Amino acid sequence: MATDRPMQLGMVGLGRMGSNLVRRLMRDGHHGVAYDVNAGAVKQLEGEGATGAGSLADFVAKLDKPRAIWLMLPAGVVGPTLDQLVPLLEPGDAVIDGGNSYYRDDIPRAKQLAAMQIQYLDCGTSGGVWGLERGYCLMIGGETEAVQRLDPIFKTIAPGTGSVEPTPSRTRGGTASEGYLHCGPNGAGHFVKMVHNGVEYGMMAAIAEGLSIIKHANVGKVKQDPDAETTPLRDPWAYQYDIDVAEVAEVWRRGSVVSSWLVDLIAEAFARTPDLHPYTGRVSDSGEGRWTVLAAVDEAVPAPVITDSLYERFDSRGLGEFTGKILSAMRSEFGGHAERKQ
């Protein structure tokens, strides 16, 4: 059913998520105005019913007042874009940063825009490439009046109650059960999303490590040559299993305590490519995990799982290689230990 409160939203940034946000809104009866430095992305959405713009000035001119503008951009691009966009706006307009900006940046930005009577909201957006169909979980920070005014936008983008079973003991109202939440004042939305992504790092690491342990449960079948530099496997008889990791991922999806969307996704990846050959194992981190660890330090909250999962990503990119060289050099110096060559 289409929304009974159609609104217009301008989207700046038409990558995988930005384009699908516009599509989801239009499917529900809202109108989208789209701008991106990539003219091809704009043209694509124009063909689907959006109003395209060729420049930020053209974009702003095509928006009804008071304007509602959503930025779906990399964190490092938000500041320069605001520098160009804000002079084109007027009192009463609203800007939503829906990307993964650092929450500390939201606080001064909101103050700066408030001085010009422009509303600023930060909206952590989770859903990835699946959000068009599933909906996006939204974590929103900003003034209550602005959040309430833009509620039809958030309601459409969010998943709604869907097929998720209600929390049995929950008696509270509110929008959290529909997949979107006003978390607090400016910065609160991105703060919650930041920690969400830190948790994601830890969950992903635990799933990956567990499946890797299962994959290597046949190590006892591998002949090991005596080597003074390598600890021998004590009980080879205990590691004689050739277990199909893809099937384990599949069975964990069904009735398991660890069943989750992340397990669903890795099961699908194994089904497509059982040896995961398209992937090198180089894992990026876009900032939120680092910021979560910094917040944990500031708050004196122990967060060893999230911290270790962040360091694991660093190591996956070879950033621990020099550390390893130093360790190897010290072993050679104090004990004459020669490196074992692969």
mmCIF file of C-alpha atoms in Angstrom:
data_model
loop_
_atom_site.group_PDB
_atom_site.id
_atom_site.type_symbol
_atom_site.label_atom_id
_atom_site.label_comp_id
_atom_site.label_asym_id
_atom_site.label_seq_id
_atom_site.Cartn_x
_atom_site.Cartn_y
_atom_site.Cartn_z
ATOM 1 C CA MET A 1 0.000 0.000 0.000
ATOM 2 C CA ALA A 2 1.361 3.429 -0.943
ATOM 3 C CA THR A 3 2.003 6.018 1.725
ATOM 4 C CA ASP A 4 -0.890 8.290 2.685
ATOM 5 C CA ARG A 5 1.613 11.119 3.274
ATOM 6 C CA PRO A 6 3.674 11.444 0.077
ATOM 7 C CA MET A 7 6.703 13.709 0.279
ATOM 8 C CA GLN A 8 9.494 14.843 -1.969
ATOM 9 C CA LEU A 9 13.086 13.943 -1.111
ATOM 10 C CA GLY A 10 16.243 15.058 -2.848
ATOM 11 C CA MET A 11 19.053 12.484 -2.906
ATOM 12 C CA VAL A 12 22.701 13.481 -3.340
ATOM 13 C CA GLY A 13 24.816 10.399 -4.018
ATOM 14 C CA LEU A 14 23.463 7.611 -6.192
ATOM 15 C CA GLY A 15 25.686 4.697 -5.336
ATOM 16 C CA ARG A 16 24.296 1.270 -4.480
ATOM 17 C CA MET A 17 22.391 2.476 -1.432
ATOM 18 C CA GLY A 18 21.486 6.003 -2.550
ATOM 19 C CA SER A 19 19.847 4.820 -5.770
ATOM 20 C CA ASN A 20 17.916 2.080 -3.984
ATOM 21 C CA LEU A 21 16.694 4.494 -1.328
ATOM 22 C CA VAL A 22 15.165 6.635 -4.078
ATOM 23 C CA ARG A 23 13.626 3.566 -5.694
ATOM 24 C CA ARG A 24 12.111 2.398 -2.405
ATOM 25 C CA LEU A 25 10.628 5.831 -1.777
ATOM 26 C CA MET A 26 9.148 6.094 -5.267
ATOM 27 C CA ARG A 27 7.612 2.625 -4.990
ATOM 28 C CA ASP A 28 5.690 3.865 -1.970
ATOM 29 C CA GLY A 29 4.398 7.000 -3.654
ATOM 30 C CA HIS A 30 7.045 9.577 -2.730
ATOM 31 C CA HIS A 31 8.803 11.684 -5.337
ATOM 32 C CA GLY A 32 12.580 11.640 -5.759
ATOM 33 C CA VAL A 33 14.912 14.322 -7.076
ATOM 34 C CA ALA A 34 18.329 12.851 -7.796
ATOM 35 C CA TYR A 35 21.840 14.243 -8.209
ATOM 36 C CA ASP A 36 25.243 12.624 -8.557
ATOM 37 C CA VAL A 37 28.527 13.614 -10.136
ATOM 38 C CA ASN A 38 28.002 10.520 -12.309
ATOM 39 C CA ALA A 39 25.489 11.691 -14.919
ATOM 40 C CA GLY A 40 24.804 8.089 -15.922
ATOM 41 C CA ALA A 41 23.453 7.271 -12.471
ATOM 42 C CA VAL A 42 21.137 10.287 -12.659
ATOM 43 C CA LYS A 43 19.889 9.262 -16.095
ATOM 44 C CA GLN A 44 19.189 5.734 -14.861
ATOM 45 C CA LEU A 45 16.897 6.989 -12.090
ATOM 46 C CA GLU A 46 15.239 9.496 -14.435
ATOM 47 C CA GLY A 47 14.215 6.535 -16.549
ATOM 48 C CA GLU A 48 12.547 5.051 -13.470
ATOM 49 C CA GLY A 49 10.531 8.151 -12.628
ATOM 50 C CA ALA A 50 12.818 10.391 -10.593
ATOM 51 C CA THR A 51 13.572 14.011 -11.456
ATOM 52 C CA GLY A 52 17.214 14.320 -12.394
ATOM 53 C CA ALA A 53 19.518 17.277 -11.805
ATOM 54 C CA GLY A 54 22.724 18.223 -13.575
ATOM 55 C CA SER A 55 24.289 20.268 -10.767
ATOM 56 C CA LEU A 56 23.735 21.035 -7.095
ATOM 57 C CA ALA A 57 22.200 24.384 -8.016
ATOM 58 C CA ASP A 58 19.822 22.688 -10.463
ATOM 59 C CA PHE A 59 19.073 20.062 -7.809
ATOM 60 C CA VAL A 60 18.115 22.629 -5.170
ATOM 61 C CA ALA A 61 16.007 24.590 -7.654
ATOM 62 C CA LYS A 62 13.938 21.474 -8.406
ATOM 63 C CA LEU A 63 13.043 20.841 -4.779
ATOM 64 C CA ASP A 64 9.844 22.092 -3.172
ATOM 65 C CA LYS A 65 10.180 24.273 -0.067
ATOM 66 C CA PRO A 66 10.859 23.472 2.686
ATOM 67 C CA ARG A 67 13.395 21.195 1.065
ATOM 68 C CA ALA A 68 14.327 17.762 2.365
ATOM 69 C CA ILE A 69 17.761 16.594 1.196
ATOM 70 C CA TRP A 70 19.428 13.266 1.936
ATOM 71 C CA LEU A 71 23.200 12.892 1.507
ATOM 72 C CA MET A 72 24.352 9.327 0.795
ATOM 73 C CA LEU A 73 28.074 9.928 0.447
ATOM 74 C CA PRO A 74 31.401 8.649 1.800
ATOM 75 C CA ALA A 75 32.249 10.317 5.106
ATOM 76 C CA GLY A 76 35.166 12.245 3.601
ATOM 77 C CA VAL A 77 32.973 13.797 0.904
ATOM 78 C CA VAL A 78 30.172 15.079 3.178
ATOM 79 C CA GLY A 79 32.008 18.206 4.380
ATOM 80 C CA PRO A 80 32.998 19.507 0.927
ATOM 81 C CA THR A 81 29.509 18.753 -0.385
ATOM 82 C CA LEU A 82 27.881 20.694 2.442
ATOM 83 C CA ASP A 83 30.213 23.601 1.697
ATOM 84 C CA GLN A 84 28.720 23.772 -1.797
ATOM 85 C CA LEU A 85 25.147 22.880 -0.869
ATOM 86 C CA VAL A 86 24.376 24.966 2.227
ATOM 87 C CA PRO A 87 24.757 28.402 0.552
ATOM 88 C CA LEU A 88 21.977 27.339 -1.844
ATOM 89 C CA LEU A 89 19.517 26.507 0.954
ATOM 90 C CA GLU A 90 17.029 28.594 2.919
ATOM 91 C CA PRO A 91 15.624 28.656 6.468
ATOM 92 C CA GLY A 92 13.326 25.703 7.080
ATOM 93 C CA ASP A 93 15.190 23.329 4.772
ATOM 94 C CA ALA A 94 16.446 20.018 6.188
ATOM 95 C CA VAL A 95 19.607 18.063 5.429
ATOM 96 C CA ILE A 96 19.936 14.388 6.390
ATOM 97 C CA ASP A 97 23.358 12.738 6.378
ATOM 98 C CA GLY A 98 22.487 9.080 5.806
ATOM 99 C CA GLY A 99 26.045 7.820 5.318
ATOM 100 C CA ASN A 100 28.610 6.647 7.848
ATOM 101 C CA SER A 101 29.970 9.989 9.026
ATOM 102 C CA TYR A 102 31.747 10.231 12.385
ATOM 103 C CA TYR A 103 29.175 11.313 14.958
ATOM 104 C CA ARG A 104 31.573 13.952 16.312
ATOM 105 C CA ASP A 105 31.368 15.727 12.947
ATOM 106 C CA ASP A 106 27.569 15.893 13.188
ATOM 107 C CA ILE A 107 27.578 18.038 16.318
ATOM 108 C CA PRO A 108 29.410 21.113 14.897
ATOM 109 C CA ARG A 109 27.670 20.716 11.535
ATOM 110 C CA ALA A 110 24.262 20.797 13.195
ATOM 111 C CA LYS A 111 25.195 23.922 15.162
ATOM 112 C CA GLN A 112 26.486 25.637 12.039
ATOM 113 C CA LEU A 113 23.305 24.895 10.097
ATOM 114 C CA ALA A 114 21.049 25.766 13.036
ATOM 115 C CA ALA A 115 22.505 29.273 13.009
ATOM 116 C CA MET A 116 21.083 29.537 9.475
ATOM 117 C CA GLN A 117 17.771 27.966 10.566
ATOM 118 C CA ILE A 118 18.505 24.850 8.531
ATOM 119 C CA GLN A 119 17.679 21.546 10.180
ATOM 120 C CA TYR A 120 20.344 18.845 10.248
ATOM 121 C CA LEU A 121 19.764 15.166 10.984
ATOM 122 C CA ASP A 122 22.206 12.279 11.102
ATOM 123 C CA CYS A 123 20.753 8.941 10.076
ATOM 124 C CA GLY A 124 22.704 5.712 10.395
ATOM 125 C CA THR A 125 21.443 3.464 7.613
ATOM 126 C CA SER A 126 21.902 -0.310 7.641
ATOM 127 C CA GLY A 127 20.716 -2.692 4.960
ATOM 128 C CA GLY A 128 23.339 -2.741 2.251
ATOM 129 C CA VAL A 129 22.455 -3.849 -1.253
ATOM 130 C CA TRP A 130 19.449 -5.807 0.065
ATOM 131 C CA GLY A 131 17.675 -2.781 1.499
ATOM 132 C CA LEU A 132 15.553 -2.073 -1.570
ATOM 133 C CA GLU A 133 13.471 -5.169 -0.861
ATOM 134 C CA ARG A 134 14.096 -5.745 2.847
ATOM 135 C CA GLY A 135 14.057 -2.122 3.976
ATOM 136 C CA TYR A 136 16.744 -0.239 5.862
ATOM 137 C CA CYS A 137 17.221 -0.088 9.612
ATOM 138 C CA LEU A 138 17.458 3.613 10.506
ATOM 139 C CA MET A 139 19.108 5.179 13.562
ATOM 140 C CA ILE A 140 18.293 8.888 13.636
ATOM 141 C CA GLY A 141 19.778 11.837 15.496
ATOM 142 C CA GLY A 142 18.453 15.396 15.512
ATOM 143 C CA GLU A 143 15.762 17.704 16.773
ATOM 144 C CA THR A 144 12.426 16.071 17.496
ATOM 145 C CA GLU A 145 10.400 18.461 15.321
ATOM 146 C CA ALA A 146 12.515 17.722 12.246
ATOM 147 C CA VAL A 147 12.394 13.966 12.827
ATOM 148 C CA GLN A 148 8.615 14.031 13.196
ATOM 149 C CA ARG A 149 8.141 16.176 10.094
ATOM 150 C CA LEU A 150 10.155 13.736 8.007
ATOM 151 C CA ASP A 151 8.551 10.653 9.531
ATOM 152 C CA PRO A 152 6.820 9.589 6.252
ATOM 153 C CA ILE A 153 10.258 9.351 4.618
ATOM 154 C CA PHE A 154 11.741 7.259 7.431
ATOM 155 C CA LYS A 155 8.659 5.057 7.658
ATOM 156 C CA THR A 156 8.852 4.140 3.976
ATOM 157 C CA ILE A 157 12.590 3.476 4.000
ATOM 158 C CA ALA A 158 12.428 1.274 7.114
ATOM 159 C CA PRO A 159 11.404 -2.411 6.922
ATOM 160 C CA GLY A 160 8.227 -2.103 8.994
ATOM 161 C CA THR A 161 7.190 -4.965 11.250
ATOM 162 C CA GLY A 162 7.431 -7.421 8.367
ATOM 163 C CA SER A 163 7.679 -11.085 9.293
ATOM 164 C CA VAL A 164 9.784 -10.547 12.418
ATOM 165 C CA GLU A 165 8.056 -11.967 15.477
ATOM 166 C CA PRO A 166 7.147 -9.316 18.082
ATOM 167 C CA THR A 167 9.369 -9.224 21.172
ATOM 168 C CA PRO A 168 7.221 -11.256 23.602
ATOM 169 C CA SER A 169 7.553 -9.008 26.649
ATOM 170 C CA ARG A 170 7.577 -5.693 24.817
ATOM 171 C CA THR A 171 4.734 -3.383 25.790
ATOM 172 C CA ARG A 172 6.190 -0.064 24.655
ATOM 173 C CA GLY A 173 4.971 1.775 21.583
ATOM 174 C CA GLY A 174 7.214 3.762 19.283
ATOM 175 C CA THR A 175 8.841 3.097 15.938
ATOM 176 C CA ALA A 176 11.734 0.790 16.938
ATOM 177 C CA SER A 177 9.652 -2.292 16.166
ATOM 178 C CA GLU A 178 9.154 -0.913 12.645
ATOM 179 C CA GLY A 179 12.896 -0.620 12.033
ATOM 180 C CA TYR A 180 13.594 3.055 12.688
ATOM 181 C CA LEU A 181 14.376 4.976 15.857
ATOM 182 C CA HIS A 182 14.961 8.573 16.912
ATOM 183 C CA CYS A 183 17.995 7.860 19.099
ATOM 184 C CA GLY A 184 18.514 11.371 20.500
ATOM 185 C CA PRO A 185 19.987 14.763 19.588
ATOM 186 C CA ASN A 186 22.486 15.425 16.814
ATOM 187 C CA GLY A 187 25.163 12.753 16.597
ATOM 188 C CA ALA A 188 23.124 10.102 18.429
ATOM 189 C CA GLY A 189 22.017 8.395 15.234
ATOM 190 C CA HIS A 190 25.513 8.020 13.850
ATOM 191 C CA PHE A 191 26.790 7.051 17.312
ATOM 192 C CA VAL A 192 24.365 4.105 17.457
ATOM 193 C CA LYS A 193 25.194 3.147 13.857
ATOM 194 C CA MET A 194 28.918 3.382 14.634
ATOM 195 C CA VAL A 195 28.574 0.889 17.479
ATOM 196 C CA HIS A 196 26.279 -1.258 15.316
ATOM 197 C CA ASN A 197 29.096 -1.570 12.786
ATOM 198 C CA GLY A 198 31.615 -2.341 15.521
ATOM 199 C CA VAL A 199 29.356 -5.178 16.673
ATOM 200 C CA GLU A 200 29.116 -6.278 13.043
ATOM 201 C CA TYR A 201 32.924 -6.513 12.894
ATOM 202 C CA GLY A 202 32.954 -8.816 15.929
ATOM 203 C CA MET A 203 30.116 -11.021 14.677
ATOM 204 C CA MET A 204 31.687 -11.379 11.255
ATOM 205 C CA ALA A 205 35.057 -12.259 12.776
ATOM 206 C CA ALA A 206 33.562 -14.911 15.058
ATOM 207 C CA ILE A 207 31.665 -16.574 12.185
ATOM 208 C CA ALA A 208 34.734 -16.491 9.938
ATOM 209 C CA GLU A 209 37.073 -17.840 12.609
ATOM 210 C CA GLY A 210 34.673 -20.630 13.574
ATOM 211 C CA LEU A 211 34.194 -21.818 10.000
ATOM 212 C CA SER A 212 37.954 -21.651 9.434
ATOM 213 C CA ILE A 213 38.565 -23.898 12.466
ATOM 214 C CA ILE A 214 36.086 -26.383 11.006
ATOM 215 C CA LYS A 215 37.757 -26.230 7.581
ATOM 216 C CA HIS A 216 41.145 -27.089 9.117
ATOM 217 C CA ALA A 217 39.848 -29.972 11.244
ATOM 218 C CA ASN A 218 41.729 -32.349 8.893
ATOM 219 C CA VAL A 219 45.162 -31.047 9.853
ATOM 220 C CA GLY A 220 45.982 -34.412 11.431
ATOM 221 C CA LYS A 221 45.974 -35.988 7.963
ATOM 222 C CA VAL A 222 48.747 -33.692 6.739
ATOM 223 C CA LYS A 223 52.218 -35.175 7.033
ATOM 224 C CA GLN A 224 54.465 -32.932 9.088
ATOM 225 C CA ASP A 225 58.228 -33.072 8.753
ATOM 226 C CA PRO A 226 60.121 -32.712 12.044
ATOM 227 C CA ASP A 227 61.075 -29.082 12.452
ATOM 228 C CA ALA A 228 62.585 -27.454 15.529
ATOM 229 C CA GLU A 229 60.970 -24.154 14.577
ATOM 230 C CA THR A 230 57.389 -25.468 14.452
ATOM 231 C CA THR A 231 55.366 -26.862 17.333
ATOM 232 C CA PRO A 232 54.238 -30.349 16.271
ATOM 233 C CA LEU A 233 50.591 -31.334 16.326
ATOM 234 C CA ARG A 234 50.291 -33.309 19.546
ATOM 235 C CA ASP A 235 47.323 -35.535 18.705
ATOM 236 C CA PRO A 236 46.925 -35.954 14.947
ATOM 237 C CA TRP A 237 44.248 -38.596 15.530
ATOM 238 C CA ALA A 238 41.948 -35.895 16.954
ATOM 239 C CA TYR A 239 41.959 -33.891 13.714
ATOM 240 C CA GLN A 240 40.896 -36.320 11.010
ATOM 241 C CA TYR A 241 37.692 -34.632 9.815
ATOM 242 C CA ASP A 242 36.951 -33.507 6.261
ATOM 243 C CA ILE A 243 33.903 -31.385 7.026
ATOM 244 C CA ASP A 244 32.016 -29.531 4.295
ATOM 245 C CA VAL A 245 32.095 -25.944 5.533
ATOM 246 C CA ALA A 246 29.440 -24.811 3.070
ATOM 247 C CA GLU A 247 27.036 -27.396 4.475
ATOM 248 C CA VAL A 248 27.842 -26.299 8.013
ATOM 249 C CA ALA A 249 26.931 -22.726 7.100
ATOM 250 C CA GLU A 250 23.678 -24.011 5.634
ATOM 251 C CA VAL A 251 22.731 -26.087 8.672
ATOM 252 C CA TRP A 252 23.553 -23.208 11.021
ATOM 253 C CA ARG A 253 20.891 -21.164 9.242
ATOM 254 C CA ARG A 254 18.121 -23.420 10.497
ATOM 255 C CA GLY A 255 17.193 -23.472 14.168
ATOM 256 C CA SER A 256 20.709 -22.675 15.388
ATOM 257 C CA VAL A 257 21.370 -20.178 18.163
ATOM 258 C CA VAL A 258 23.873 -18.462 15.850
ATOM 259 C CA SER A 259 21.514 -18.315 12.883
ATOM 260 C CA SER A 260 21.548 -14.788 11.454
ATOM 261 C CA TRP A 261 21.494 -12.800 8.261
ATOM 262 C CA LEU A 262 25.300 -12.898 8.241
ATOM 263 C CA VAL A 263 25.225 -16.705 8.257
ATOM 264 C CA ASP A 264 22.594 -16.570 5.502
ATOM 265 C CA LEU A 265 24.906 -14.438 3.396
ATOM 266 C CA ILE A 266 28.008 -16.614 3.832
ATOM 267 C CA ALA A 267 25.945 -19.714 3.037
ATOM 268 C CA GLU A 268 24.912 -18.034 -0.218
ATOM 269 C CA ALA A 269 28.533 -17.092 -0.956
ATOM 270 C CA PHE A 270 29.632 -20.718 -0.452
ATOM 271 C CA ALA A 271 26.773 -21.943 -2.668
ATOM 272 C CA ARG A 272 28.004 -19.719 -5.502
ATOM 273 C CA THR A 273 31.745 -20.296 -5.053
ATOM 274 C CA PRO A 274 32.591 -23.123 -2.598
ATOM 275 C CA ASP A 275 36.304 -22.230 -2.518
ATOM 276 C CA LEU A 276 35.631 -18.459 -2.266
ATOM 277 C CA HIS A 277 38.151 -17.947 -5.071
ATOM 278 C CA PRO A 278 36.984 -14.402 -5.957
ATOM 279 C CA TYR A 279 38.191 -13.182 -2.554
ATOM 280 C CA THR A 280 41.775 -12.525 -1.484
ATOM 281 C CA GLY A 281 41.066 -12.146 2.222
ATOM 282 C CA ARG A 282 41.920 -8.444 2.295
ATOM 283 C CA VAL A 283 39.290 -6.890 4.581
ATOM 284 C CA SER A 284 38.770 -3.127 4.622
ATOM 285 C CA ASP A 285 37.488 -1.016 7.495
ATOM 286 C CA SER A 286 35.641 2.188 6.657
ATOM 287 C CA GLY A 287 36.004 3.890 10.038
ATOM 288 C CA GLU A 288 33.124 2.835 12.269
ATOM 289 C CA GLY A 289 35.042 -0.006 13.954
ATOM 290 C CA ARG A 290 37.926 2.326 14.798
ATOM 291 C CA TRP A 291 35.576 4.969 16.156
ATOM 292 C CA THR A 292 33.747 2.375 18.253
ATOM 293 C CA VAL A 293 37.026 1.273 19.826
ATOM 294 C CA LEU A 294 37.955 4.910 20.546
ATOM 295 C CA ALA A 295 34.570 5.477 22.197
ATOM 296 C CA ALA A 296 35.043 2.341 24.297
ATOM 297 C CA VAL A 297 38.406 3.672 25.487
ATOM 298 C CA ASP A 298 36.916 7.090 26.328
ATOM 299 C CA GLU A 299 34.065 5.428 28.232
ATOM 300 C CA ALA A 300 36.381 2.857 29.875
ATOM 301 C CA VAL A 301 34.141 0.088 28.554
ATOM 302 C CA PRO A 302 35.995 -3.201 27.898
ATOM 303 C CA ALA A 303 35.442 -4.166 24.251
ATOM 304 C CA PRO A 304 38.032 -6.873 23.494
ATOM 305 C CA VAL A 305 36.015 -8.658 20.792
ATOM 306 C CA ILE A 306 35.365 -5.543 18.709
ATOM 307 C CA THR A 307 38.945 -4.323 19.216
ATOM 308 C CA ASP A 308 40.466 -7.642 18.201
ATOM 309 C CA SER A 309 38.212 -7.892 15.135
ATOM 310 C CA LEU A 310 39.450 -4.449 14.046
ATOM 311 C CA TYR A 311 43.079 -5.505 14.425
ATOM 312 C CA GLU A 312 42.290 -8.678 12.486
ATOM 313 C CA ARG A 313 41.194 -6.504 9.573
ATOM 314 C CA PHE A 314 44.450 -4.546 9.761
ATOM 315 C CA ASP A 315 46.403 -7.819 9.661
ATOM 316 C CA SER A 316 44.394 -9.053 6.652
ATOM 317 C CA ARG A 317 45.816 -6.153 4.662
ATOM 318 C CA GLY A 318 49.416 -7.012 5.506
ATOM 319 C CA LEU A 319 49.740 -4.152 7.996
ATOM 320 C CA GLY A 320 51.303 -6.510 10.545
ATOM 321 C CA GLU A 321 54.015 -7.665 8.169
ATOM 322 C CA PHE A 322 56.704 -5.381 9.567
ATOM 323 C CA THR A 323 55.805 -6.464 13.100
ATOM 324 C CA GLY A 324 56.357 -10.060 11.986
ATOM 325 C CA LYS A 325 59.734 -9.202 10.517
ATOM 326 C CA ILE A 326 60.810 -7.603 13.788
ATOM 327 C CA LEU A 327 59.692 -10.668 15.763
ATOM 328 C CA SER A 328 61.555 -12.967 13.377
ATOM 329 C CA ALA A 329 64.666 -10.814 13.601
ATOM 330 C CA MET A 330 64.611 -10.878 17.422
ATOM 331 C CA ARG A 331 64.253 -14.687 17.484
ATOM 332 C CA SER A 332 67.203 -14.930 15.139
ATOM 333 C CA GLU A 333 69.306 -12.587 17.264
ATOM 334 C CA PHE A 334 68.704 -14.115 20.690
ATOM 335 C CA GLY A 335 68.429 -17.775 19.733
ATOM 336 C CA GLY A 336 69.788 -18.219 16.267
ATOM 337 C CA HIS A 337 66.346 -19.335 15.104
ATOM 338 C CA ALA A 338 66.136 -19.497 11.330
ATOM 339 C CA GLU A 339 62.843 -18.750 9.640
ATOM 340 C CA ARG A 340 61.029 -21.729 8.233
ATOM 341 C CA LYS A 341 60.619 -21.122 4.511
ATOM 342 C CA GLN A 342 57.246 -22.062 3.059
#
